[in-house]
CSV table of C-alpha atoms and ligand atoms in Angstrom, one decimal:
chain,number,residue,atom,x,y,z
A,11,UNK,CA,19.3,58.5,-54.3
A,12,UNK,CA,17.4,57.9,-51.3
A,13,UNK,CA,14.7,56.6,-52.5
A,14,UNK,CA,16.9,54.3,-54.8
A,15,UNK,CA,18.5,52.6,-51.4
A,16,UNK,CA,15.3,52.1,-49.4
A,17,UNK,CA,13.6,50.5,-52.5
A,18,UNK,CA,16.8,48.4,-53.0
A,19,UNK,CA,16.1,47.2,-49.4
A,20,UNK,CA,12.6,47.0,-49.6
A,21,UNK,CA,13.4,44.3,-52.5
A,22,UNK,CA,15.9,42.6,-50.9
A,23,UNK,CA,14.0,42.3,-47.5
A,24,UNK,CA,10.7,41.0,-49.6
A,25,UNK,CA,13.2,38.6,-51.4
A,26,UNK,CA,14.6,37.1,-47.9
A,27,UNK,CA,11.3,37.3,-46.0
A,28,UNK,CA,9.8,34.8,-49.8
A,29,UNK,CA,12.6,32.3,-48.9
A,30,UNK,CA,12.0,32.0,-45.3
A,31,UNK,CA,8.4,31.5,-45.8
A,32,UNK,CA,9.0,29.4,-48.5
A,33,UNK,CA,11.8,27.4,-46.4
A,34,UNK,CA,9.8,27.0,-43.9
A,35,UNK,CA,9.1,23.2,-43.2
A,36,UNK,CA,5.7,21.9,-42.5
A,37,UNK,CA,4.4,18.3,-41.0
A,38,UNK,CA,1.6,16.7,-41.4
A,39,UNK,CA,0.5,14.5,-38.0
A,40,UNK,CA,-2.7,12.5,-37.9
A,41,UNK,CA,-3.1,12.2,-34.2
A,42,UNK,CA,-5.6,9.1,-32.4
A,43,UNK,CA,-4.4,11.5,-29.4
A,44,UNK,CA,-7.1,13.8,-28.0
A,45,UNK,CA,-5.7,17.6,-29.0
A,46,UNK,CA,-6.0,18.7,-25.8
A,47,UNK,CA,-3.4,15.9,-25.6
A,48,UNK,CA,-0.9,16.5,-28.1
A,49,UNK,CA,-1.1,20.0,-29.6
A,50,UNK,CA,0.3,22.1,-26.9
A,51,UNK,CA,3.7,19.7,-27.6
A,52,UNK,CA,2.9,20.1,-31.2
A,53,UNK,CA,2.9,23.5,-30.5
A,54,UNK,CA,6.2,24.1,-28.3
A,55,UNK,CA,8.2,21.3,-31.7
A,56,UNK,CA,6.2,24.4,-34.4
A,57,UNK,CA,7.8,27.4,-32.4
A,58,UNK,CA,11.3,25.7,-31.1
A,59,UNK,CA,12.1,24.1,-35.4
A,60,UNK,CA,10.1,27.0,-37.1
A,61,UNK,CA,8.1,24.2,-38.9
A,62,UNK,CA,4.4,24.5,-39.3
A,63,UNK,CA,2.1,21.8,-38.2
A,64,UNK,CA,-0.5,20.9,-39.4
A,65,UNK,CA,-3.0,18.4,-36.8
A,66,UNK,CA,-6.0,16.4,-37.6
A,67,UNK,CA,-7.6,14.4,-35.1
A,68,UNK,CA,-10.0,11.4,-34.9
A,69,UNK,CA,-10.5,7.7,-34.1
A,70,UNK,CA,-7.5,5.8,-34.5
A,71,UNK,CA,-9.6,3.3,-37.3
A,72,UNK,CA,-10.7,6.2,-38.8
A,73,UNK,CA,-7.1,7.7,-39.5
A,74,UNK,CA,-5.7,4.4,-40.4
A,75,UNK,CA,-8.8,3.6,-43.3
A,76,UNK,CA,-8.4,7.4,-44.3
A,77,UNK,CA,-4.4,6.9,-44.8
A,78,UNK,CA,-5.0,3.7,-46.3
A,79,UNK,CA,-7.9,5.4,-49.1
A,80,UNK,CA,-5.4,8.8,-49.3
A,81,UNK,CA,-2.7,6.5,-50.5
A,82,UNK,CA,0.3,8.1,-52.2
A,83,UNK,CA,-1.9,11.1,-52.2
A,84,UNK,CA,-1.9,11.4,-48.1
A,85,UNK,CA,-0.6,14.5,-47.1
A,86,UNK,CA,0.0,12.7,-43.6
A,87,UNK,CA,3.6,12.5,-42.6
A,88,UNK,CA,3.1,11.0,-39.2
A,89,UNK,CA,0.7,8.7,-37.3
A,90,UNK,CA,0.2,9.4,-33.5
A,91,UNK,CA,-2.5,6.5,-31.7
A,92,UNK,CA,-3.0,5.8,-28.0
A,93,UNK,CA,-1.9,2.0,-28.2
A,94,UNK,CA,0.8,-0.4,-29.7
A,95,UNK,CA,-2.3,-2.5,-31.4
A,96,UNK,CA,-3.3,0.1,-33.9
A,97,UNK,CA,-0.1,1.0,-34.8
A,98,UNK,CA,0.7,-2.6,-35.5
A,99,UNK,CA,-2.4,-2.7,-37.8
A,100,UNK,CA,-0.9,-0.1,-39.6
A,101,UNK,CA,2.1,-1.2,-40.4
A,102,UNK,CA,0.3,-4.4,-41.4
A,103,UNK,CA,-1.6,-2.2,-43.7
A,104,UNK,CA,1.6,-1.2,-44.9
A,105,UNK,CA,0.6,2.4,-44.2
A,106,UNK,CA,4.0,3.0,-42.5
A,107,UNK,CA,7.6,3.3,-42.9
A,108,UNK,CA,10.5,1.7,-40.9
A,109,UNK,CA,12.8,3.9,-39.2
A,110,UNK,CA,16.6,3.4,-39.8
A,111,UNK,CA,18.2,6.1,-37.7
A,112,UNK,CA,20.0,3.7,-35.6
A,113,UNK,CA,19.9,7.0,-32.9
A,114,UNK,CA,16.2,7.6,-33.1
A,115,UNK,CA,15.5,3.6,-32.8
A,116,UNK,CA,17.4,3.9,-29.5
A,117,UNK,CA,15.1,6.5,-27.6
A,118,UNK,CA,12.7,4.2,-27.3
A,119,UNK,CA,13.0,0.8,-24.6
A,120,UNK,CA,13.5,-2.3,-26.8
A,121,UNK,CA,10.2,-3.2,-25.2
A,122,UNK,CA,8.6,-0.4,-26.3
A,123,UNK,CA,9.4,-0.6,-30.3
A,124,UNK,CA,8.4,-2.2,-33.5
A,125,UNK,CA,11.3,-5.2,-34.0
A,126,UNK,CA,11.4,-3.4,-37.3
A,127,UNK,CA,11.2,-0.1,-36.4
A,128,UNK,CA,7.5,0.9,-37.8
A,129,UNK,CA,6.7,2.5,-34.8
A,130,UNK,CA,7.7,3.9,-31.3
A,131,UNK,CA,6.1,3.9,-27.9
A,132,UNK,CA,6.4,7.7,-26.6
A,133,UNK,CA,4.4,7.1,-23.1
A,134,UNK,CA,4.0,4.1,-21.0
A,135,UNK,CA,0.0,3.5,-19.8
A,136,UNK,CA,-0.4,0.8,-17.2
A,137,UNK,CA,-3.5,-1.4,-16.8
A,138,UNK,CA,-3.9,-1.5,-12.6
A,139,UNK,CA,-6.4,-2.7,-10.3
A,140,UNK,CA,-8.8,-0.6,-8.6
A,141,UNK,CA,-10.3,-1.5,-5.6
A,142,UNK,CA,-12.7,-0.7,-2.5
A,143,UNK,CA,-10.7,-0.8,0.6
A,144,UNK,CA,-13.8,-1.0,3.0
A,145,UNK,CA,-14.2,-4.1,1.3
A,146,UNK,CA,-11.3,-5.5,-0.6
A,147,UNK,CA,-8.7,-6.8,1.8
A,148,UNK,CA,-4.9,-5.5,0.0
A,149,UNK,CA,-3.7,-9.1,0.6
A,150,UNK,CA,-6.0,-10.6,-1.2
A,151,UNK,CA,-5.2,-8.8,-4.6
A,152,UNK,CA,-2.4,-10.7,-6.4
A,153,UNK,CA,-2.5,-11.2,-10.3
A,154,UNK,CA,-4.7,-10.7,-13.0
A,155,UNK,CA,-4.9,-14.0,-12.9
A,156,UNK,CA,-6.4,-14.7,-9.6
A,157,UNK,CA,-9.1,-12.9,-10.7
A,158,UNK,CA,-10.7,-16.0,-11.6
A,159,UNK,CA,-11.2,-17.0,-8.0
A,160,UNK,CA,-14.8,-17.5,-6.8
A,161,UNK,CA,-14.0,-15.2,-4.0
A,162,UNK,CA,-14.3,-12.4,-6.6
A,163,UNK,CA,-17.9,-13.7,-7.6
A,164,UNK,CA,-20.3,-10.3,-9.0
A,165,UNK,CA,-17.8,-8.2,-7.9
A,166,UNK,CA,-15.6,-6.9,-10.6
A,167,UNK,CA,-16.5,-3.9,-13.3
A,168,UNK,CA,-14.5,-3.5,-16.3
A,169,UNK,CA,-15.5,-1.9,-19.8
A,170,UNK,CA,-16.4,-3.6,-22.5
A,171,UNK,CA,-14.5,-6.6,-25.0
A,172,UNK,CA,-14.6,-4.0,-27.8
A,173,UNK,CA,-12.0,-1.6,-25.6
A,174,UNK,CA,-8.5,-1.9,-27.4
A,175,UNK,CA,-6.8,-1.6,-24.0
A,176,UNK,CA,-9.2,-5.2,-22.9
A,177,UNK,CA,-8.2,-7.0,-26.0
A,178,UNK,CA,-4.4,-5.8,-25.2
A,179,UNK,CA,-4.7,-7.1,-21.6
A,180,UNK,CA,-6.0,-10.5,-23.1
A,181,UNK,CA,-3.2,-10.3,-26.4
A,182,UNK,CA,-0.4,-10.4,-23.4
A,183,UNK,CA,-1.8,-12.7,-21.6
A,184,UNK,CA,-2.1,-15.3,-24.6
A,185,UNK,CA,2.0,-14.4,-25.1
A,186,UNK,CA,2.6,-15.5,-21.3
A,187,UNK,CA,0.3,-18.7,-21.5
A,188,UNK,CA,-0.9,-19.4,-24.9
A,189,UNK,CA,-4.5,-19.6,-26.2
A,190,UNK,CA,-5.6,-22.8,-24.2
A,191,UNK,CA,-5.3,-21.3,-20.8
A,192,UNK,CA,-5.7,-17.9,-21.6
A,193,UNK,CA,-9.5,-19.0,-22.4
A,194,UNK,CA,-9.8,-21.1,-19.3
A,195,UNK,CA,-9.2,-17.5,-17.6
A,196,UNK,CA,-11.6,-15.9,-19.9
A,197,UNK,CA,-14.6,-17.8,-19.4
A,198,UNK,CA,-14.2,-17.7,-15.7
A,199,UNK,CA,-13.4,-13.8,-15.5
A,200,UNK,CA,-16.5,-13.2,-17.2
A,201,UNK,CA,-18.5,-15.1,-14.4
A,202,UNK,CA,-17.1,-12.7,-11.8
A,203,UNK,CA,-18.7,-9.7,-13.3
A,204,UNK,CA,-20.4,-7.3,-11.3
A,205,UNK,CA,-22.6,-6.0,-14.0
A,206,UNK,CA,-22.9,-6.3,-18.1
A,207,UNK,CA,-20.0,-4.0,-19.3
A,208,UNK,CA,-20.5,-0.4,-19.7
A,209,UNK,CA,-18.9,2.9,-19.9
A,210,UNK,CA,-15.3,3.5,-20.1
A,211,UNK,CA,-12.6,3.0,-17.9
A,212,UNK,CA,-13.8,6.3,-15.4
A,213,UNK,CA,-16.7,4.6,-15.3
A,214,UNK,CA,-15.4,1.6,-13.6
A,215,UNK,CA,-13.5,3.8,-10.7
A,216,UNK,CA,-17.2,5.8,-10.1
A,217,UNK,CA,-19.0,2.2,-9.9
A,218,UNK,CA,-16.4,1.0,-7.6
A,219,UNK,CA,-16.9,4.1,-5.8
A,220,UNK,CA,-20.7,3.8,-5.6
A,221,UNK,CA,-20.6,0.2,-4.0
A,222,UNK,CA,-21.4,-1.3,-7.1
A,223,UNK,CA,-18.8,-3.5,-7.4
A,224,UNK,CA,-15.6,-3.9,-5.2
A,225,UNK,CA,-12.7,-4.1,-7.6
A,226,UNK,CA,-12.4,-2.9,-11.5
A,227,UNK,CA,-9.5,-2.9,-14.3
A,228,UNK,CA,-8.3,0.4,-15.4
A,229,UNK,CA,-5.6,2.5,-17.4
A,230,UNK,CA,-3.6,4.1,-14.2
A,231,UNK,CA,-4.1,7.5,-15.7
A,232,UNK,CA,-7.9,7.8,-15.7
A,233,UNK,CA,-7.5,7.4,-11.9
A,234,UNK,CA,-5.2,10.5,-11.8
A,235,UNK,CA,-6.9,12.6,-14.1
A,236,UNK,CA,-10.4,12.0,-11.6
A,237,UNK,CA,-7.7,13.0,-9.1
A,238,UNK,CA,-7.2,16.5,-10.0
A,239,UNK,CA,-10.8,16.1,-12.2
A,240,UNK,CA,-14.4,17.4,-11.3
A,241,UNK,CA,-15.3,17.7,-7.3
A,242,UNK,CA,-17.6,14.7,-8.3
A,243,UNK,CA,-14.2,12.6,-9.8
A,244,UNK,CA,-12.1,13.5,-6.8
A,245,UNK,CA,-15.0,12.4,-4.6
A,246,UNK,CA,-15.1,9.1,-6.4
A,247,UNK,CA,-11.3,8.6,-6.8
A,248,UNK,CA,-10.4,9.2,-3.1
A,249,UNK,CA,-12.6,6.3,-2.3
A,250,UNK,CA,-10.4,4.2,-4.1
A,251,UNK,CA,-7.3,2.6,-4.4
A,252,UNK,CA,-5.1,1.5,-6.7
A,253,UNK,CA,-2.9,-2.0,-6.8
A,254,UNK,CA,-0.1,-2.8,-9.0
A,255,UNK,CA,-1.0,-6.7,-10.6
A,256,UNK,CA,1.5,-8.8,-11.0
A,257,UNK,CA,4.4,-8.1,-9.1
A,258,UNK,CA,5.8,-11.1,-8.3
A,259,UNK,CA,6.0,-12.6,-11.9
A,260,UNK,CA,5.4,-11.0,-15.0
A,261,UNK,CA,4.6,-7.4,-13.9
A,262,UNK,CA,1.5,-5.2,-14.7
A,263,UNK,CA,0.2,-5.1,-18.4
A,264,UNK,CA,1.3,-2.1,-19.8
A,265,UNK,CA,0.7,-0.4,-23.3
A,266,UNK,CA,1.9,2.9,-24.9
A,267,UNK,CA,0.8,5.7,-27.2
A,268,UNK,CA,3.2,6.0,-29.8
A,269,UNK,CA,4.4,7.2,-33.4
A,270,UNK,CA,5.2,6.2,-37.0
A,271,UNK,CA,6.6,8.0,-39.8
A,272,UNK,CA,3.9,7.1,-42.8
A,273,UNK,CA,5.2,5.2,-45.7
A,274,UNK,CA,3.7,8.2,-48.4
A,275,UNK,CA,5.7,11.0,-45.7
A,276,UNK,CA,6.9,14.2,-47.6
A,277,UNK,CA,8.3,15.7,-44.9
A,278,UNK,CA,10.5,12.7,-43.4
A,279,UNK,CA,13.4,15.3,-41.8
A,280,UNK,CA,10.9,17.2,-39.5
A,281,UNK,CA,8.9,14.1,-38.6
A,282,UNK,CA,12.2,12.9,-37.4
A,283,UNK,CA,12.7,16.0,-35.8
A,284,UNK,CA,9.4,15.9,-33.8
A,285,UNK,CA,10.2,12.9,-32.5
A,286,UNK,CA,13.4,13.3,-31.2
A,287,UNK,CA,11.5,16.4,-29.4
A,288,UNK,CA,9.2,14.4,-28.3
A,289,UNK,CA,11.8,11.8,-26.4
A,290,UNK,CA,13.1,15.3,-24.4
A,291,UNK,CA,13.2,15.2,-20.6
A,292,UNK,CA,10.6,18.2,-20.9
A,293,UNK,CA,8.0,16.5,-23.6
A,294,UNK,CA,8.7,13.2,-21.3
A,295,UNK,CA,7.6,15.0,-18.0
A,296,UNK,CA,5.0,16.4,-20.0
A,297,UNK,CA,3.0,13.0,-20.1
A,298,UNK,CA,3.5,12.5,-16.6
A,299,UNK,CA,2.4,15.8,-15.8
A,300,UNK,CA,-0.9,16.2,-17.9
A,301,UNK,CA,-2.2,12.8,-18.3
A,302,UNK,CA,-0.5,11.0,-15.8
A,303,UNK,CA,1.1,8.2,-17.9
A,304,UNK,CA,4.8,7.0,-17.4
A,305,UNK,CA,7.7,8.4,-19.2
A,306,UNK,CA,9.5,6.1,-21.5
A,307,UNK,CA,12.9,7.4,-20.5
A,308,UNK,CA,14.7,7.4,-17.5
A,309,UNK,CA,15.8,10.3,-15.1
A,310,UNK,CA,12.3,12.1,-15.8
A,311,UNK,CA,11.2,14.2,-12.7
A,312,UNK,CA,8.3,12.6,-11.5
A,313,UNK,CA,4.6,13.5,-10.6
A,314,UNK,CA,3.5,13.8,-7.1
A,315,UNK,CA,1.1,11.7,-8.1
A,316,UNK,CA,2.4,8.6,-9.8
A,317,UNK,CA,5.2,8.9,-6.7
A,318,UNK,CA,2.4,8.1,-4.6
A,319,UNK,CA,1.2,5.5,-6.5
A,320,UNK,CA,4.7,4.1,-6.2
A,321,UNK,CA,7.2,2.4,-8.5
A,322,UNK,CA,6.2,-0.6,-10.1
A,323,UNK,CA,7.1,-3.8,-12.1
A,324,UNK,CA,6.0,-3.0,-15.7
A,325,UNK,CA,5.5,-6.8,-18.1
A,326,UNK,CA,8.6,-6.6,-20.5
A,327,UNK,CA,6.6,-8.2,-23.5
A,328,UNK,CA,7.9,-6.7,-26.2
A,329,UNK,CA,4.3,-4.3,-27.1
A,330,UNK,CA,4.2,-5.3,-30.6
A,331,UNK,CA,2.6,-9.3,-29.5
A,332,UNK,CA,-0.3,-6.9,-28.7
A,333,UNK,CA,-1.1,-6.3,-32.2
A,334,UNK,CA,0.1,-9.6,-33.8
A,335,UNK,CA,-2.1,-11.6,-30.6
A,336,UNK,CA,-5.2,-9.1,-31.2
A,337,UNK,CA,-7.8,-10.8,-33.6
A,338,UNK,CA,-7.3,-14.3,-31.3
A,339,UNK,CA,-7.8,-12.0,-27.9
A,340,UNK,CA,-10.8,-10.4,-30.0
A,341,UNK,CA,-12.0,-14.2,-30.4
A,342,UNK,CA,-11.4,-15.2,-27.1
A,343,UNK,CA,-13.2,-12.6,-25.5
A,344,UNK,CA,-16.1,-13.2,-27.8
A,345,UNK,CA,-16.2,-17.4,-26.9
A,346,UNK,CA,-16.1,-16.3,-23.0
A,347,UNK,CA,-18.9,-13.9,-23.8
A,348,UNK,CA,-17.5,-10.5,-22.6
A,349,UNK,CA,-19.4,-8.2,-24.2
B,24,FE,FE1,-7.2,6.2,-22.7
């Protein structure tokens, strides 16, 4: 009789421990994000919904041409990229779905979202100037715009025309002042290099930092990251500093990563899940914390060091003119010759 019970439990137990593994929800999330960048969030979403996720990296073109070949057959249920551009190109593709949750819409700054709901910005980036205080007078520094000057002859660095986050810059600035003007700045900008353009946008602190040119345009967060970097970062980043363009008028050009729920998704509820999680206080402070980007959301304890950096106008363009203005910034850039 014993025996009868325990094997009575033993059935019912393997019964109940089938449907929770088979109820167990799963997501799919193609990520543009470096994993180092995304999967310990991934991670904490996995273990606080019980939902397995599954992550596959790469470049954000690559994940966009791979859902776009997958088609109805992509096992993708959500598409993570480090700027508004891309994930404008892939709701162009068609390659996503709108959201309609009128509550999920709202997490995200009006700014910060697809009109029609395709995607949503999940961390703020800002593009700032970095300069050389033993040679760059504070007052001086201004706009973007007064970049142009002749004063700044051979003396800025900035990575090449084929850097998303460059043809972003130039996308918002055609939005403010339209094509016409916008190339005016161009081909001037371009005589004010300091050198050919090279490297990324760590690159442009170190050359600052070596004397090789005096001021450079960067994402905010690669200065923070040489902050608490290598001993040869923090060497280079504590000889610069950081200015926030724009203040007086439009506000600094800013940019987000963000997420869309793709248009094939088979596992809609949970992709909706994750990214409610990922508009938490905790997963907001989470960007601050490891990559130094802003928070999207407000009352988010800040980082000691984007406190010091201090609070800044942000542009209010709504981000998707980033990916609707790309191919003319692409063309711009290419007229003005920045390589
Ligand atoms: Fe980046």
């Amino acid at each position: 009789m014993k025996l009868h019970i325990k094997s009575i439990l033993y059935i019912t137990l393997c019964c109940l421990c089938a449907q929770l593994t088979y109820a167990q929800e799963e997501l799919n999330v193609y990520s543009a994000r470096k994993e180092a960048l995304i999967k310990p969030l991934l991670d904490q979403f996995a273990a606080s919904h019980n939902v397995k996720v599954n992550l596959v990296t790469g470049k954000a073109d690559a994940l966009i041409e791979r859902l776009n070949n997958e088609g109805k057959h992509s096992p993708a249920d959500v598409l993570i990229t480090v700027d508004a551009g891309r994930l404008h190109r892939a709701k162009q593709a068609e390659l996503l779905q709108p959201i309609t949750d009128a509550s999920i819409l709202a997490l995200a700054p009006v700014q910060y979202r697809d009109p029609d709901g395709y995607w949503l910005g999940l961390s703020m980036r800002a593009r700032a100037i970095i300069f050389d205080p033993t040679s760059v007078k504070v007052e001086d520094l201004s706009t973007y715009e007064n970049l142009v000057d002749t004063k700044w002859k051979n003396r800025i660095c900035i990575r090449s025309s084929n850097n998303i986050y460059n043809q972003s810059l130039v996308a918002s600035f055609i939005a403010h002042h339209g094509i016409e003007k916008t190339q005016g700045w161009a081909n001037k900008f371009v005589q004010n290099f300091a050198r050919k353009p090279q490297g990324g946008d760590r690159d442009q602190v170190k050359a600052v930092a070596a004397g090789q040119c005096d001021i450079a345009i960067v994402n905010s967060y690669y200065l923070g990251n040489m902050m608490k970097g290598s001993e040869e970062e923090q060497a280079a980043a504590a000889k610069v500093k950081l200015f926030w363009p724009n203040q007086n008028d439009r506000g600094t050009h800013v940019n987000i990563s963000g997420i869309g729920i793709t248009k094939n998704a088979k596992n809609t509820a949970p992709a909706q899940e994750l990214i409610k999680f990922l508009y938490t206080e905790k997963s907001q402070a989470w960007y601050a914390d490891v990559n130094l980007e802003f928070p999207v959301i407000e009352g988010v304890a800040s980082n000691s060091i984007l406190e010091n950096w201090g609070a800044f106008k942000a542009d209010t363009l709504n981000l998707s003119q980033l990916g609707e203005l790309n191919a003319t910034a692409v063309q711009v850039m290419d007229k003005a010759k920045w390589r």
